[in-house]
mmCIF file of C-alpha atoms in Angstrom:
data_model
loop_
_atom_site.group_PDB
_atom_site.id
_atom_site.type_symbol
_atom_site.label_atom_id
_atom_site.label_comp_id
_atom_site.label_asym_id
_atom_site.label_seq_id
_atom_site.Cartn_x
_atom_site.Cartn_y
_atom_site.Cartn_z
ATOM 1 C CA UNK A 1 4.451 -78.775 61.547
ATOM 2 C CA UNK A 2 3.262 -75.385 61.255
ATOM 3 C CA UNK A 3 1.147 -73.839 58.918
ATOM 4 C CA UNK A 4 2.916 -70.440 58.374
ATOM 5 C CA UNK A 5 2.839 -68.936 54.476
ATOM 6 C CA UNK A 6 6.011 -68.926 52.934
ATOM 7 C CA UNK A 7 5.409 -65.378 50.663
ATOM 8 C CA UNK A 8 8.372 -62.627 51.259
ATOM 9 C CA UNK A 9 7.388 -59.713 53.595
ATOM 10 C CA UNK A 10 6.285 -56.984 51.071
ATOM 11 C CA UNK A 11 6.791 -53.387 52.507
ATOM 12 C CA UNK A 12 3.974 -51.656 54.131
ATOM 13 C CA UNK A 13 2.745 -48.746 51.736
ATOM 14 C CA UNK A 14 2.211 -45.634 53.203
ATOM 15 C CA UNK A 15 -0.769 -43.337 52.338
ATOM 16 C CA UNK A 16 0.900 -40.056 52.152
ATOM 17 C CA UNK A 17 3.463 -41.422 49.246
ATOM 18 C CA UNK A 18 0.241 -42.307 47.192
ATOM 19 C CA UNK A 19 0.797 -41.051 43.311
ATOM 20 C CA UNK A 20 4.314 -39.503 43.994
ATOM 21 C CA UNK A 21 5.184 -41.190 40.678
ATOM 22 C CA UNK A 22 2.622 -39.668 39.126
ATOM 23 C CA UNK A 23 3.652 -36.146 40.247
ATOM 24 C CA UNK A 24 7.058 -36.973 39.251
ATOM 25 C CA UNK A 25 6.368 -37.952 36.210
ATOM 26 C CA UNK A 26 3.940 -34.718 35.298
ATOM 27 C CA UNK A 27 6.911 -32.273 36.563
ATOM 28 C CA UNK A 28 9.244 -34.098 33.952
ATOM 29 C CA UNK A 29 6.704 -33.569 31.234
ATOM 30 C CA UNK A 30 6.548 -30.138 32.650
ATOM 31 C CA UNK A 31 10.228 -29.273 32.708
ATOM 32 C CA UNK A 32 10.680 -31.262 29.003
ATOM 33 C CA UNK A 33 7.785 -28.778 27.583
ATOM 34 C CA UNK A 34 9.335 -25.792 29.339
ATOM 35 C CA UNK A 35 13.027 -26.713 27.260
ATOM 36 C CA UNK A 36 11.062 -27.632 23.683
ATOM 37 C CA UNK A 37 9.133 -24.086 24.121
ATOM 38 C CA UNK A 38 12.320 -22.043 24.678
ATOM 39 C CA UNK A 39 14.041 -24.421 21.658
ATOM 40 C CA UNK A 40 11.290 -23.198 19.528
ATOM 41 C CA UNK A 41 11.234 -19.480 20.552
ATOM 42 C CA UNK A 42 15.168 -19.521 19.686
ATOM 43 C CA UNK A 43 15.052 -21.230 16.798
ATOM 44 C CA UNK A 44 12.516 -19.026 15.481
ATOM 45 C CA UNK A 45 14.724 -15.841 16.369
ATOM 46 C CA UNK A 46 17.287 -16.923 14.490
ATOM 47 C CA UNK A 47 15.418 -17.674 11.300
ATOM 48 C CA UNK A 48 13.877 -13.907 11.627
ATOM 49 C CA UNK A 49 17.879 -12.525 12.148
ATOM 50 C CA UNK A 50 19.421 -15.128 9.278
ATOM 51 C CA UNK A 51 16.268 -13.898 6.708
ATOM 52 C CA UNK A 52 17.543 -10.299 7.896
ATOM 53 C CA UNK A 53 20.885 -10.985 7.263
ATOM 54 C CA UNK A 54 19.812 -12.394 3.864
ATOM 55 C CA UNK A 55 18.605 -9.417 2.795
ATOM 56 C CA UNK A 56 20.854 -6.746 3.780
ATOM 57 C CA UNK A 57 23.698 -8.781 1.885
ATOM 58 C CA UNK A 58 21.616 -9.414 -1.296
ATOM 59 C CA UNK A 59 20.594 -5.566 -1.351
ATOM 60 C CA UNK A 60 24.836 -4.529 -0.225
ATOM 61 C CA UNK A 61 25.623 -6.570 -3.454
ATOM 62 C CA UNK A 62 23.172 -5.318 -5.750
ATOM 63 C CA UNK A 63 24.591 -2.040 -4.585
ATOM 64 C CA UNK A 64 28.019 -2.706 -5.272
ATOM 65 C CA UNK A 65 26.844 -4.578 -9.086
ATOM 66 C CA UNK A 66 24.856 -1.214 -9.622
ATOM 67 C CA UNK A 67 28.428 0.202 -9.518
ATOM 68 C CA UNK A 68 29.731 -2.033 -11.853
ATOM 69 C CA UNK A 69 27.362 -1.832 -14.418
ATOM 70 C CA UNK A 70 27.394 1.910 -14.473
ATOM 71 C CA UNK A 71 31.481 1.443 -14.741
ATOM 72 C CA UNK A 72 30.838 -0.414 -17.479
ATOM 73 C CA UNK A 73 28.667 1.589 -19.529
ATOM 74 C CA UNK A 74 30.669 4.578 -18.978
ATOM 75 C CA UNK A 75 33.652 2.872 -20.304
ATOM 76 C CA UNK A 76 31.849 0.667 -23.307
ATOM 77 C CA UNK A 77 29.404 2.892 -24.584
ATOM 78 C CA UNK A 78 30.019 6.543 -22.893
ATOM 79 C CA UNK A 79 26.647 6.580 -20.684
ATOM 80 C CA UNK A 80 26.820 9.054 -17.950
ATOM 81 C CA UNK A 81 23.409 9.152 -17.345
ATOM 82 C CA UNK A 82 21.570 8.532 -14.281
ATOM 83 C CA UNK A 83 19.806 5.257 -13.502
ATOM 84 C CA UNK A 84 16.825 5.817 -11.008
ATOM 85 C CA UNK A 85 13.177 5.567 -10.521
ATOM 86 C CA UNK A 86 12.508 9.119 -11.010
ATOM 87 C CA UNK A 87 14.160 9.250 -14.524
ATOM 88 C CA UNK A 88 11.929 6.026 -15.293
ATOM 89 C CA UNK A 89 15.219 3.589 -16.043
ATOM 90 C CA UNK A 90 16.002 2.137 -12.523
ATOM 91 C CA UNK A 91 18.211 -1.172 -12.799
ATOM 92 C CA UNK A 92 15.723 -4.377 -11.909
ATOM 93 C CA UNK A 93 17.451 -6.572 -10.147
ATOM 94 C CA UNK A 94 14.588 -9.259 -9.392
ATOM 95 C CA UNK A 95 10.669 -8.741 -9.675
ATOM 96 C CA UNK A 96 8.442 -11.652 -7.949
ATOM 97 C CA UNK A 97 4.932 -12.190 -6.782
ATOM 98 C CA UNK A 98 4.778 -13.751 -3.400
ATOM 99 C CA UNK A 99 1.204 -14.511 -2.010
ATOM 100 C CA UNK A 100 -0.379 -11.699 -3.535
ATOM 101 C CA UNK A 101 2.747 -9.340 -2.838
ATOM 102 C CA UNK A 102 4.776 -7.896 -5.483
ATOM 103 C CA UNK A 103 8.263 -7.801 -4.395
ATOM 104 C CA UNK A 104 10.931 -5.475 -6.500
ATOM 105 C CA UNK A 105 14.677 -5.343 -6.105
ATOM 106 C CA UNK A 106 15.732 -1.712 -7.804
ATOM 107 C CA UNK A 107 19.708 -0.410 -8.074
ATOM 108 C CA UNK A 108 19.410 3.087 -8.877
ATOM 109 C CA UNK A 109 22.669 4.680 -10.143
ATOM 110 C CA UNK A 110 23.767 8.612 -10.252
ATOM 111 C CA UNK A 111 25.107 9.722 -12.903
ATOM 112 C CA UNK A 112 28.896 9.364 -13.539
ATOM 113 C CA UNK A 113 30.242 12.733 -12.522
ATOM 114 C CA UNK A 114 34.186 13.801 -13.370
ATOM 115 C CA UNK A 115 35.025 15.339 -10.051
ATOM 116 C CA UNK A 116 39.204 16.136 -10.780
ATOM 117 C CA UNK A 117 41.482 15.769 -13.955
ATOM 118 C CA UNK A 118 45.105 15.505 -13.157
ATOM 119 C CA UNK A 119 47.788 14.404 -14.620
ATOM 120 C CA UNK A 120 48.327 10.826 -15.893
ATOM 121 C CA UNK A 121 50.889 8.987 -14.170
ATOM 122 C CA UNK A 122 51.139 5.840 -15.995
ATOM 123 C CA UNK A 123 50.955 7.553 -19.671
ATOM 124 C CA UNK A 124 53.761 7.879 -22.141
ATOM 125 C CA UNK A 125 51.345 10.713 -23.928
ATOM 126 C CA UNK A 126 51.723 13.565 -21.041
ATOM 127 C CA UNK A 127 53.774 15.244 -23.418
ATOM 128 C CA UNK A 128 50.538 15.721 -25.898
ATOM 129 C CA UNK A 129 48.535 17.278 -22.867
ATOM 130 C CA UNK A 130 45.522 15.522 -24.367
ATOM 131 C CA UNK A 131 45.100 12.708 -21.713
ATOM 132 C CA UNK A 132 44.563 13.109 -17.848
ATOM 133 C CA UNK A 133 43.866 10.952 -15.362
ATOM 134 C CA UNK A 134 40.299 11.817 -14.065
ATOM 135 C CA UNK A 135 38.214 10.599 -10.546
ATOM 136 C CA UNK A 136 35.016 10.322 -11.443
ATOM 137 C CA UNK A 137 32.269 9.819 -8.609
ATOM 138 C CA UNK A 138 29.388 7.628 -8.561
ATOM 139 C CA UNK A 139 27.155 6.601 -5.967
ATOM 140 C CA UNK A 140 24.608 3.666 -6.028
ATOM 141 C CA UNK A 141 21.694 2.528 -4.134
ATOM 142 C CA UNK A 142 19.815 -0.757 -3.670
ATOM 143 C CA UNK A 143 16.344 -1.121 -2.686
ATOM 144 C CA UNK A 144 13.926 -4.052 -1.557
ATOM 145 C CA UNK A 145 10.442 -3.166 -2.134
ATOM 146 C CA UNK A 146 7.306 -4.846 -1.666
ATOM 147 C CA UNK A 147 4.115 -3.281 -2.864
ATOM 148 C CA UNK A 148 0.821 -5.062 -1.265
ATOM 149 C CA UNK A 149 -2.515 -3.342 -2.937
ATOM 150 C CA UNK A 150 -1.185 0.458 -3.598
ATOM 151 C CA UNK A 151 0.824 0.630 -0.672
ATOM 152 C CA UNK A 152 4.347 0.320 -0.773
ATOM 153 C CA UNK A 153 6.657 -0.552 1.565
ATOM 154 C CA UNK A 154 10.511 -0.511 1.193
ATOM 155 C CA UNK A 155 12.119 -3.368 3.260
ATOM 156 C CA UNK A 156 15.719 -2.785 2.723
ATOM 157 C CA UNK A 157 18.116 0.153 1.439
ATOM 158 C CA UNK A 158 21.731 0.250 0.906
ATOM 159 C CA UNK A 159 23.585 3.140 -0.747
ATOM 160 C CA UNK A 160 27.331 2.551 -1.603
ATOM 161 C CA UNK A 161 29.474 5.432 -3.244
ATOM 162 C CA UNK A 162 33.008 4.964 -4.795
ATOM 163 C CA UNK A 163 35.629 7.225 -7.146
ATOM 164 C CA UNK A 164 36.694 5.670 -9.786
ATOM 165 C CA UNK A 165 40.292 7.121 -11.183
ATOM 166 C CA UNK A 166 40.233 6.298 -15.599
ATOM 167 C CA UNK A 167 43.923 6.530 -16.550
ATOM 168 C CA UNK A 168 45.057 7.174 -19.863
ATOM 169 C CA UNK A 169 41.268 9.471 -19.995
ATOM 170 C CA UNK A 170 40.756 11.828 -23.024
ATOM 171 C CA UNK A 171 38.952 14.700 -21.239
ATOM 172 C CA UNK A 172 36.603 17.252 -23.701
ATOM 173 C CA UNK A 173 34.257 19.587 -22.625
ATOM 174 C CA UNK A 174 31.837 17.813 -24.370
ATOM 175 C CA UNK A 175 32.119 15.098 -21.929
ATOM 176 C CA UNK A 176 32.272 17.529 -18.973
ATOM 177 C CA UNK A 177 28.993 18.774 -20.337
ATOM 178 C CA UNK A 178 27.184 15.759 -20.740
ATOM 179 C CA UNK A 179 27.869 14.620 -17.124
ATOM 180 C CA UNK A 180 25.417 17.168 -16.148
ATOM 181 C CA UNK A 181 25.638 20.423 -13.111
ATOM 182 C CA UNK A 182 27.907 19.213 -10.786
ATOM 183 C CA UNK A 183 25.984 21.047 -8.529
ATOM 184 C CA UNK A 184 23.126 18.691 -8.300
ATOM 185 C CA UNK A 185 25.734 15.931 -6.336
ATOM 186 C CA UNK A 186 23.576 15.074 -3.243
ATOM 187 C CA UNK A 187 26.277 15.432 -0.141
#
């Protein structure tokens, strides 16, 4: 009987393939990192562009209210007057203090200028001559501003301008008159 060991023939390990596992694993953690980085970076870019976004459409549509509301008062009470920051009445929209920033969103709002009287299609009265229908013109702008100190800083502007035709409209002078020199319209 012989005396030979029974283990299994275990291959012969090379020096030259010494820590290739190693390696391989470090360029997976590389090429992992390299992915989560550029994940990041994106994601980041789009929160910047969807925070942009955000605030173009909020200012648009505080725009287009401003319009509204100055509609409204013209028709409800007869206010023609201008809404803005240099007559000392703009429209607030929102006022906030964010980490030691005071953030203001302002509508200002020309005044509501009668730009043509004609005559009033849908009226039974064009025989009295005493109502027209008249295009009036009134343009509105939206600001974001954020003061910080004494400096201020506007973030976002949108200006939107629209005619507004008033049919069956009693036109006087009186009301031509209080809508101000037509020549002060900014073109």
């Amino acid at each position: 009987m012989s005396c030979e060991s029974t283990t299994p023939n275990l291959p012969v390990r090379r020096e030259g393939e010494r820590g290739s596992a190693y390696l391989f694993a470090l360029f997976a953690l590389l090429v992992l990192s390299v992915i989560g980085l550029s994940l990041a970076l994106v994601t980041q870019t789009e929160v910047q562009i969807s925070g942009a976004e955000r605030q173009a459409t909020r200012v648009f549509y505080g725009a287009d209210s401003g319009l509204r509301i100055q509609l409204a008062n013209h028709l409800v009470n007869g206010d023609v007057e201008a809404h803005t920051r240099a007559h000392g009445n703009p429209l607030v929209l929102d006022q906030r203090t964010i980490l030691g920033s005071q953030m203001s969103e302002l509508i200002e709002v020309s005044p509501f200028y009668p730009i043509f009287s004609g005559v009033c299609n849908l009226c039974m009265v064009n025989q009295d001559a005493g109502y027209f229908a008249v295009n009036h013109a009134l343009t509105s702008t939206a600001l974001r501003i954020g003061v910080i100190g004494s400096t201020e800083t506007e973030q976002a502007r949108k200006m939107v301008a629209q005619m507004f035709a008033l049919q069956p409209w009693e036109q006087t002078i009186a009301a031509l008159q209080q809508a101000g020199d037509l020549s002060t319209i900014k073109y």
